[in-house]
Amino acid sequence: MARLPVYLRALTALVDQGISTCSSNDLAAAAGVNPAKLRKDLSYLGSYGTRGVGYDVEYLRYQIARELGQTQDWDVVIVGVGHLGSALSAYRGFSTRGIRIAALVDSDPERIGTEVAGVTVAPMADLESIVREHGIAIAVIATPGEAAQGVADALVSAGVTSILNFAPAIVTVPEGVAVRKVDLSIELQILAYHEQRRSAEAPGGGAGPWAADGEVSL
Amino acid sequence: MARLPVYLRALTALVDQGISTCSSNDLAAAAGVNPAKLRKDLSYLGSYGTRGVGYDVEYLRYQIARELGQTQDWDVVIVGVGHLGSALSAYRGFSTRGIRIAALVDSDPERIGTEVAGVTVAPMADLESIVREHGIAIAVIATPGEAAQGVADALVSAGVTSILNFAPAIVTVPEGVAVRKVDLSIELQILAYHEQRRSAEAPGGGAGPWAADGEVSL
DNA sequence: AGGATTTTGTTCTCACGTTCACAAGCTCTT
DNA sequence: AAGAGCTTGTGAACGTGAGAACAAAATCCT
Ligand SMILES: NC(=O)c1ccc[n+]([C@@H]2O[C@H](COP(=O)([O-])OP(=O)(O)OC[C@H]3O[C@@H](n4cnc5c(N)ncnc54)[C@H](O)[C@@H]3O)[C@@H](O)[C@H]2O)c1
Ligand SMILES: NC(=O)c1ccc[n+]([C@@H]2O[C@H](COP(=O)([O-])OP(=O)(O)OC[C@H]3O[C@@H](n4cnc5c(N)ncnc54)[C@H](O)[C@@H]3O)[C@@H](O)[C@H]2O)c1
């Protein structure tokens, strides 16, 4: 499930606080979810808790990390070293989560050869050899939207099987390749929609038919 | 719904191609969703289509933009002008989606007073007056995780009612304040989990209990 | 003009995820 | 050692969202 990384982060925070055991209530509060949901999620991994006591923080942390594949580091290539790509390259939080930015690729001759966060930007032509040499399975697309599909095709043909796409474009890939999309504009648009509702509802009784998903307040 | 911005983007792309009318099938394909789902979504807005013909692209685009509150521009403040905050500030795609980065705020004396993407970075102390003067309702948190809750409190007390949080921390806010969280690490972790499954499943028949959400392939 | 055709709007069904509630099980106290 | 008190794991209800299927309506062709 997509919630496991959240639990993992909460557990790591507990470890840092020197807490060695915790109940599902505590952990659920730290992760911001319903305790029952958390217990059900964890039960899919196996029975790692002790009734009457709770969960051993360190042990559970390891189990989730193993399930997530974080016992090893995953090498990742970022394609498109612009504003966003550079910010991602510089981010130190990835390394503690089993993610290593192993390579940067761009098509801009100006940018190729420059060093960003200790990694030299390579040309698109090197993509296949980079993927092969590092054994890269995961890639990030941070190019403009128009280039996204072409980059995705190149990545797939180079052997990448998981793609995180930041470009505002829908990329289609062969079956078996995983694609996740993050669209930062849309996140803000959803908030704007919220505000729009708010101000539209306040005066008249103009009831609207639906609610935007996501968490509102707590 | 959270899909409206996707439809809006697809419609804008159609406008750019000079297409003036389209069926739900066309639009659904462009937006990457099921045609029935799209029609159901649009029907909540009202009956803007014509049976036997389809939807008038320009008219529908306006209706969705109105529903999303994009007939006006929303002023946004970004708190934390580090790598990520700077990248967001520099992004030009927001302006075409009704989002305007009106102000930047940081706590680092080194950063205060510098200009990023044409906007001068202000100190935290100015937050309240900035929010008041611009009539800001939406804010972005791009500070380290430890600072996130404090920043959120300051934002709420300044009058902000919608927050987009990039920090890996769960912020709690009073009822009525909308919070959305974007966690880029988690996105990559989910892909790593996918790869983990893939490599674990390939050899043995080690069936796993669940599937990670999100789109895999198409 | 009338039927064929296309496409929307809607209803119905189904499956999934969430949540409540409770039994099973562990520990600590008496 | 036995019961009291927690806490997990899970079975069952609930609500929500997705997809298929169909009826209503508008255009086009003959
Ligand atoms: N804050 C942000 O920066 C932000 C916010 C929302 C969405 N996005 C999206 O993220 C993507 C990147 O944004 P950005 O601000 O970093 O853009 P940018 O223009 O700063 O960087 C894009 C980079 O991609 C490279 N590039 C272009 N075509 C390429 C190709 N065919 N192959 C390889 N590299 C190529 C360019 O040389 C450039 O370095 C865009 O799609 C944008 O819409 C960015
Ligand atoms: N690619 C990325 O940069 C990336 C990826 C994933 C997550 N994140 C998250 O996004 C957030 C920002 O990342 P970043 O790389 O830009 O970090 P950064 O260190 O480059 O920037 C953080 C900024 O916040 C400011 N700040 C710190 N405390 C503050 C406070 N109390 N009030 C106001 N401003 C304060 C700092 O002065 C700095 O300018 C972090 O929480 C990080 O975990 C970033």
Coordinates of C-alpha atoms in Angstrom, one line a residue, chain B:
Chain B
M1 CA -13.3 16.5 -7.9
A2 CA -9.6 16.3 -8.2
R3 CA -9.9 15.3 -11.9
L4 CA -11.3 18.6 -13.1
P5 CA -7.9 20.2 -13.5
V6 CA -6.9 17.3 -15.7
Y7 CA -9.9 17.8 -17.9
L8 CA -9.2 21.5 -18.0
R9 CA -5.7 20.8 -19.2
A10 CA -6.9 18.4 -21.8
L11 CA -9.5 20.9 -23.0
T12 CA -6.9 23.6 -23.3
A13 CA -4.7 21.3 -25.4
L14 CA -7.7 20.7 -27.7
V15 CA -8.3 24.5 -28.0
D16 CA -4.7 24.9 -29.0
Q17 CA -5.2 22.3 -31.7
G18 CA -8.1 24.3 -33.0
I19 CA -10.6 21.6 -32.1
S20 CA -13.9 23.3 -31.3
T21 CA -16.1 20.3 -30.3
C22 CA -15.3 16.9 -28.9
S23 CA -17.0 13.7 -27.6
S24 CA -16.6 12.3 -24.2
N25 CA -14.6 9.5 -25.7
D26 CA -12.1 12.0 -27.2
L27 CA -11.7 14.0 -24.1
A28 CA -11.5 10.9 -21.9
A29 CA -8.7 9.6 -24.0
A30 CA -6.9 12.9 -23.8
A31 CA -7.3 13.0 -20.0
G32 CA -6.5 9.4 -19.5
V33 CA -9.7 8.4 -17.8
N34 CA -12.8 6.3 -18.5
P35 CA -15.4 8.0 -20.7
A36 CA -18.2 7.1 -18.4
K37 CA -16.4 8.5 -15.4
L38 CA -15.7 11.7 -17.3
R39 CA -19.4 12.1 -18.3
K40 CA -20.4 11.5 -14.7
D41 CA -18.0 14.1 -13.5
L42 CA -19.2 16.6 -16.0
S43 CA -22.8 16.0 -15.3
Y44 CA -22.3 17.2 -11.7
L45 CA -21.4 20.6 -13.2
G46 CA -24.6 20.7 -15.2
S47 CA -25.6 19.6 -18.7
Y48 CA -23.1 21.3 -20.8
G49 CA -23.0 18.7 -23.6
T50 CA -25.2 18.2 -26.6
R51 CA -26.4 14.7 -27.2
G52 CA -25.4 13.3 -30.6
V53 CA -22.8 16.0 -30.9
G54 CA -20.5 16.2 -27.8
Y55 CA -19.1 19.1 -25.9
D56 CA -18.2 22.6 -27.1
V57 CA -14.6 22.7 -26.1
E58 CA -14.4 26.4 -25.4
Y59 CA -17.6 26.6 -23.5
L60 CA -16.9 23.5 -21.4
R61 CA -13.4 24.9 -20.7
Y62 CA -14.9 28.1 -19.3
Q63 CA -17.4 26.2 -17.2
I64 CA -14.7 24.1 -15.6
A65 CA -12.4 27.1 -15.1
R66 CA -15.3 28.9 -13.4
E67 CA -16.0 25.9 -11.2
L68 CA -12.3 25.7 -10.2
G69 CA -12.2 29.4 -9.5
Q70 CA -9.8 30.1 -12.3
T71 CA -11.8 33.1 -13.6
Q72 CA -9.7 35.0 -11.0
D73 CA -6.1 34.7 -10.1
W74 CA -5.2 33.4 -6.7
D75 CA -2.3 34.9 -4.9
V76 CA -0.1 32.4 -3.2
V77 CA 2.8 32.8 -0.7
I78 CA 5.6 30.3 -0.5
V79 CA 7.3 29.8 2.8
G80 CA 10.8 28.4 2.6
V81 CA 12.8 29.6 -0.4
G82 CA 15.3 26.8 -0.6
H83 CA 15.8 24.4 -3.5
L84 CA 12.2 23.5 -3.8
G85 CA 10.8 26.9 -3.0
S86 CA 13.0 28.5 -5.6
A87 CA 12.0 25.9 -8.3
L88 CA 8.3 26.6 -7.6
S89 CA 8.9 30.3 -7.7
A90 CA 10.5 30.1 -11.1
Y91 CA 7.8 27.9 -12.6
R92 CA 5.9 29.7 -15.3
G93 CA 3.2 27.1 -15.6
F94 CA 1.3 28.4 -12.6
S95 CA 0.3 31.7 -14.1
T96 CA -1.7 30.0 -16.9
R97 CA -3.6 28.1 -14.3
G98 CA -4.8 31.0 -12.2
I99 CA -2.0 30.8 -9.7
R100 CA 0.2 33.8 -9.0
I101 CA 3.3 33.6 -6.7
A102 CA 2.7 36.9 -4.9
A103 CA 5.2 36.6 -2.1
L104 CA 8.1 34.6 -0.8
V105 CA 9.0 34.3 2.9
D106 CA 11.9 32.7 4.6
S107 CA 13.5 32.8 8.1
D108 CA 17.1 32.7 7.0
P109 CA 18.6 36.2 7.3
E110 CA 20.9 35.4 4.4
R111 CA 18.0 34.8 2.1
I112 CA 15.8 37.6 3.2
G113 CA 16.0 40.6 0.8
T114 CA 17.3 38.5 -2.1
E115 CA 15.3 38.4 -5.2
V116 CA 14.0 35.1 -6.6
A117 CA 12.2 35.0 -9.9
G118 CA 11.4 38.7 -9.6
V119 CA 10.0 38.6 -6.0
T120 CA 11.9 39.8 -3.0
V121 CA 12.1 37.3 -0.1
A122 CA 10.5 38.7 3.0
P123 CA 11.0 37.8 6.7
M124 CA 8.6 35.7 8.6
A125 CA 7.6 38.7 10.6
D126 CA 6.0 40.2 7.6
L127 CA 3.8 37.2 7.0
E128 CA 0.7 38.6 8.4
S129 CA 0.8 41.9 6.6
I130 CA 1.6 40.2 3.4
V131 CA -1.3 37.9 3.7
R132 CA -3.6 40.8 4.6
E133 CA -2.4 43.1 1.8
H134 CA -2.6 40.6 -1.0
G135 CA -5.7 38.9 0.4
I136 CA -3.8 35.6 0.3
A137 CA -5.8 32.5 1.0
I138 CA -3.4 29.8 -0.2
A139 CA 0.1 29.1 1.0
V140 CA 2.9 26.6 0.2
I141 CA 5.2 25.2 2.9
A142 CA 8.6 24.3 1.5
T143 CA 10.6 24.4 4.7
P144 CA 12.3 21.5 6.4
G145 CA 10.0 19.1 8.2
E146 CA 10.8 20.3 11.7
A147 CA 9.6 23.8 10.9
A148 CA 6.5 22.8 9.1
Q149 CA 4.1 22.8 12.0
G150 CA 5.3 26.1 13.3
V151 CA 5.0 27.7 9.8
A152 CA 1.5 26.2 9.4
D153 CA 0.4 27.7 12.7
A154 CA 1.8 31.1 11.7
L155 CA 0.0 30.8 8.3
V156 CA -3.3 29.9 9.9
S157 CA -3.0 32.7 12.4
A158 CA -2.2 35.1 9.5
G159 CA -5.5 34.1 7.8
V160 CA -4.5 31.5 5.3
T161 CA -7.1 28.9 4.8
S162 CA -5.5 26.5 2.3
I163 CA -2.0 25.0 2.6
L164 CA 0.1 22.9 0.3
N165 CA 2.7 21.1 2.4
F166 CA 5.9 19.7 0.8
A167 CA 7.6 19.0 4.1
P168 CA 7.7 15.4 5.2
A169 CA 5.7 16.1 8.3
I170 CA 2.0 15.8 9.3
V171 CA 0.7 19.3 10.1
T172 CA -2.5 19.7 12.1
V173 CA -4.6 22.7 11.6
P174 CA -7.9 24.0 12.9
E175 CA -11.1 22.8 11.3
G176 CA -12.0 24.7 8.2
V177 CA -8.4 24.9 7.0
A178 CA -7.6 22.8 4.0
V179 CA -4.2 21.0 3.9
R180 CA -2.8 18.9 1.1
K181 CA 0.5 17.1 1.3
V182 CA 2.9 16.3 -1.4
D183 CA 5.7 14.0 -0.5
L184 CA 8.1 13.4 -3.3
S185 CA 10.1 10.8 -1.3
I186 CA 7.1 8.7 -0.9
E187 CA 6.4 8.7 -4.6
L188 CA 9.8 7.2 -5.2
Q189 CA 9.5 4.8 -2.4
I190 CA 6.3 3.5 -3.9
L191 CA 8.1 2.9 -7.2
A192 CA 10.9 1.2 -5.3
Y193 CA 8.3 -1.0 -3.6
H194 CA 7.1 -1.9 -7.1
E195 CA 10.5 -2.9 -8.2
Q196 CA 11.0 -4.8 -5.0
R197 CA 7.9 -6.8 -5.7
R198 CA 8.9 -7.3 -9.3
S199 CA 12.3 -8.8 -8.5
A200 CA 10.9 -10.8 -5.5
E201 CA 8.1 -12.3 -7.6
A202 CA 10.1 -13.1 -10.7
P203 CA 12.1 -16.1 -9.3
G204 CA 9.9 -17.8 -6.8
G205 CA 6.1 -17.8 -6.7
G206 CA 6.2 -15.7 -3.6
A207 CA 2.7 -14.2 -4.0
G208 CA 2.2 -11.0 -2.1
P209 CA -1.0 -9.9 -0.4
W210 CA -1.6 -6.6 -2.1
A211 CA -1.0 -4.2 -4.9
A212 CA 0.4 -0.7 -4.6
D213 CA -2.1 1.8 -5.7
G214 CA -1.6 4.2 -8.6
E215 CA -1.3 3.5 -12.3
V216 CA 0.8 0.7 -13.5
S217 CA 1.3 0.9 -17.2
L218 CA -1.9 1.8 -19.1

